[in-house]
Short mmCIF file of C-alpha atoms and ligand atoms in Angstrom, two decimals:
data_model
loop_
_atom_site.label_atom_id
_atom_site.label_comp_id
_atom_site.label_asym_id
_atom_site.label_seq_id
_atom_site.Cartn_x
_atom_site.Cartn_y
_atom_site.Cartn_z
CA MET A 1 0.00 0.00 0.00
CA LYS A 2 1.45 3.33 -1.09
CA LEU A 3 0.61 6.45 0.91
CA ARG A 4 1.80 10.01 0.48
CA PRO A 5 2.82 11.88 3.66
CA HIS A 6 -0.31 13.87 4.40
CA HIS A 7 -2.48 10.81 3.87
CA LEU A 8 -1.03 9.35 7.06
CA MET A 9 -3.18 11.96 8.77
CA CYS A 10 -6.14 11.88 6.37
CA THR A 11 -6.58 8.13 6.92
CA GLN A 12 -6.92 8.85 10.64
CA GLY A 13 -9.43 11.69 10.34
CA TYR A 14 -11.45 10.20 7.48
CA GLY A 15 -15.15 10.00 8.28
CA GLY A 16 -16.70 8.61 5.11
CA LYS A 17 -16.84 11.78 3.02
CA GLY A 18 -14.92 12.27 -0.22
CA TYR A 19 -14.80 13.70 -3.70
CA ASP A 20 -17.03 11.07 -5.35
CA LYS A 21 -18.34 7.49 -5.00
CA SER A 22 -15.23 5.85 -6.38
CA PHE A 23 -12.98 7.87 -4.06
CA VAL A 24 -15.08 6.98 -1.01
CA GLU A 25 -15.17 3.26 -1.87
CA ASN A 26 -11.41 3.18 -2.28
CA MET A 27 -10.84 5.20 0.88
CA ASN A 28 -13.15 2.87 2.82
CA TYR A 29 -11.18 -0.11 1.55
CA ILE A 30 -7.77 1.38 2.33
CA THR A 31 -8.66 2.64 5.81
CA ASN A 32 -10.26 -0.71 6.68
CA VAL A 33 -7.19 -2.65 5.58
CA ILE A 34 -4.57 -0.55 7.34
CA LYS A 35 -6.50 0.24 10.49
CA ASN A 36 -7.49 -3.36 11.15
CA ASP A 37 -4.03 -4.85 10.77
CA LYS A 38 -1.57 -3.91 13.49
CA ASN A 39 1.23 -5.14 11.25
CA ALA A 40 0.14 -3.09 8.24
CA ILE A 41 3.14 -1.89 6.26
CA ILE A 42 2.84 1.17 4.06
CA GLU A 43 5.31 2.47 1.52
CA LEU A 44 5.64 6.21 1.96
CA VAL A 45 5.90 7.94 -1.43
CA PHE A 46 6.47 11.62 -2.12
CA SER A 47 4.08 11.42 -5.07
CA THR A 48 0.55 10.33 -5.93
CA ASP A 49 -0.48 7.19 -4.04
CA ASP A 50 -3.12 4.46 -3.75
CA ILE A 51 -5.66 6.99 -2.48
CA CYS A 52 -4.98 9.43 -5.32
CA LYS A 53 -5.50 6.59 -7.83
CA SER A 54 -9.28 6.75 -7.31
CA CYS A 55 -9.50 10.51 -6.95
CA PRO A 56 -11.07 12.71 -9.66
CA ASN A 57 -8.38 15.31 -8.95
CA MET A 58 -5.51 13.08 -10.03
CA LYS A 59 -4.23 14.20 -13.43
CA GLY A 60 -1.26 11.86 -13.76
CA LEU A 61 1.68 10.38 -11.91
CA ASN A 62 2.77 12.87 -9.27
CA LEU A 63 0.19 15.34 -10.57
CA CYS A 64 -2.87 16.47 -8.64
CA ASN A 65 -5.32 19.14 -9.75
CA THR A 66 -4.19 21.11 -6.70
CA ASN A 67 -0.55 20.07 -6.88
CA ASN A 68 0.99 23.17 -5.27
CA LYS A 69 -1.31 22.88 -2.30
CA VAL A 70 -0.93 19.14 -1.70
CA LYS A 71 2.84 19.25 -2.24
CA SER A 72 3.10 22.06 0.29
CA ILE A 73 1.05 20.03 2.78
CA ASP A 74 3.18 16.92 2.13
CA ASN A 75 6.40 18.90 2.55
CA LYS A 76 5.30 20.21 5.92
CA VAL A 77 4.47 16.69 7.12
CA ILE A 78 7.85 15.46 5.86
CA LYS A 79 9.75 18.23 7.63
CA TYR A 80 7.89 18.19 10.93
CA PHE A 81 8.27 14.44 11.34
CA ASN A 82 11.52 13.74 9.45
CA LEU A 83 9.86 11.31 7.08
CA GLU A 84 11.65 9.41 4.35
CA GLU A 85 10.52 7.61 1.22
CA LYS A 86 10.58 4.10 2.65
CA LYS A 87 8.36 1.45 4.25
CA TYR A 88 6.85 2.03 7.68
CA ASN A 89 4.56 0.15 10.00
CA TYR A 90 1.41 2.28 9.59
CA HIS A 91 0.49 2.29 13.28
CA GLU A 92 4.01 3.05 14.49
CA ILE A 93 4.44 6.05 12.22
CA VAL A 94 0.93 7.36 12.98
CA ASN A 95 1.62 7.06 16.70
CA PHE A 96 4.94 8.85 16.27
CA ILE A 97 3.14 11.73 14.56
CA LYS A 98 0.44 11.81 17.26
CA GLU A 99 3.08 11.94 19.99
CA ASN A 100 4.86 14.88 18.37
CA ILE A 101 2.08 16.96 16.83
CA THR A 102 0.51 20.01 18.48
CA GLU A 103 -2.62 21.91 17.51
CA GLU A 104 -0.40 24.71 16.19
CA ILE A 105 1.56 22.31 13.97
CA MET A 106 -1.65 20.71 12.77
CA ASP A 107 -3.12 24.12 11.86
CA ASP A 108 0.08 24.98 9.99
CA ILE A 109 -0.03 21.73 8.02
CA CYS A 110 -3.75 21.45 7.32
CA SER A 111 -5.27 24.94 7.24
CA LEU A 112 -5.36 25.00 3.41
CA CYS A 113 -7.27 21.70 3.23
CA GLU A 114 -10.94 22.05 2.32
CA TRP A 115 -11.85 19.12 4.59
CA TYR A 116 -10.06 20.35 7.71
CA SER A 117 -12.83 22.48 9.20
CA ILE A 118 -15.50 19.82 8.65
CA SER A 119 -13.52 16.76 9.63
CA ASN A 120 -12.47 15.11 12.87
CA CYS A 121 -8.75 15.16 11.99
CA LYS A 122 -7.62 17.55 14.70
CA ASN A 123 -9.39 15.65 17.49
CA VAL A 124 -8.03 12.33 16.29
CA MET A 125 -4.46 13.49 15.77
CA CYS A 126 -4.04 15.80 18.77
CA ASN A 127 -5.83 13.95 21.57
CA LYS A 128 -2.66 11.97 22.37
CA ASN A 129 -4.57 8.70 22.33
CA LYS A 130 -2.42 6.17 20.57
CA ASP A 131 -3.63 4.28 17.56
CA LYS A 132 -4.34 0.96 19.26
CA LYS A 133 -4.69 -1.45 16.36
S1 SF4 B 1 -6.91 15.71 -4.03
FE1 SF4 B 1 -4.88 15.30 -4.93
S2 SF4 B 1 -3.61 14.63 -3.18
FE2 SF4 B 1 -5.75 14.46 -2.54
S3 SF4 B 1 -6.32 12.33 -3.00
FE3 SF4 B 1 -6.90 13.60 -4.79
S4 SF4 B 1 -5.15 13.44 -6.20
FE4 SF4 B 1 -4.44 12.78 -4.16
#
């Protein structure tokens, strides 16, 4: 499973809403698989990923309709949490982010995202409760 940096957080805050039916079905599948397997391994890619693949905004490899915005969000996640393009245990890297994120950092990363104000991301990421699965 390939995930881009900011999708480590999106998969945590996701609440069933998305760009279209295909996106939501794929997101449901991906979040079910990685959240229900404590050994889930993801390959972190600084590019489009397995979530983008079913998104109407994806225009090509490494190309999103809002590329400047999503690249800027990815770059902030990479810098704040020293991420590398490599494989991670999904739950370990999510817990590492949760342990080190603050509300101020989260606002800095996510304030440009159209879903941020209507999603549960901030509560999930900043409540310091570890991802148990
Ligand atoms: S909006 Fe862009 S970054 Fe987000 S899932 Fe769609 S293609 Fe990927």
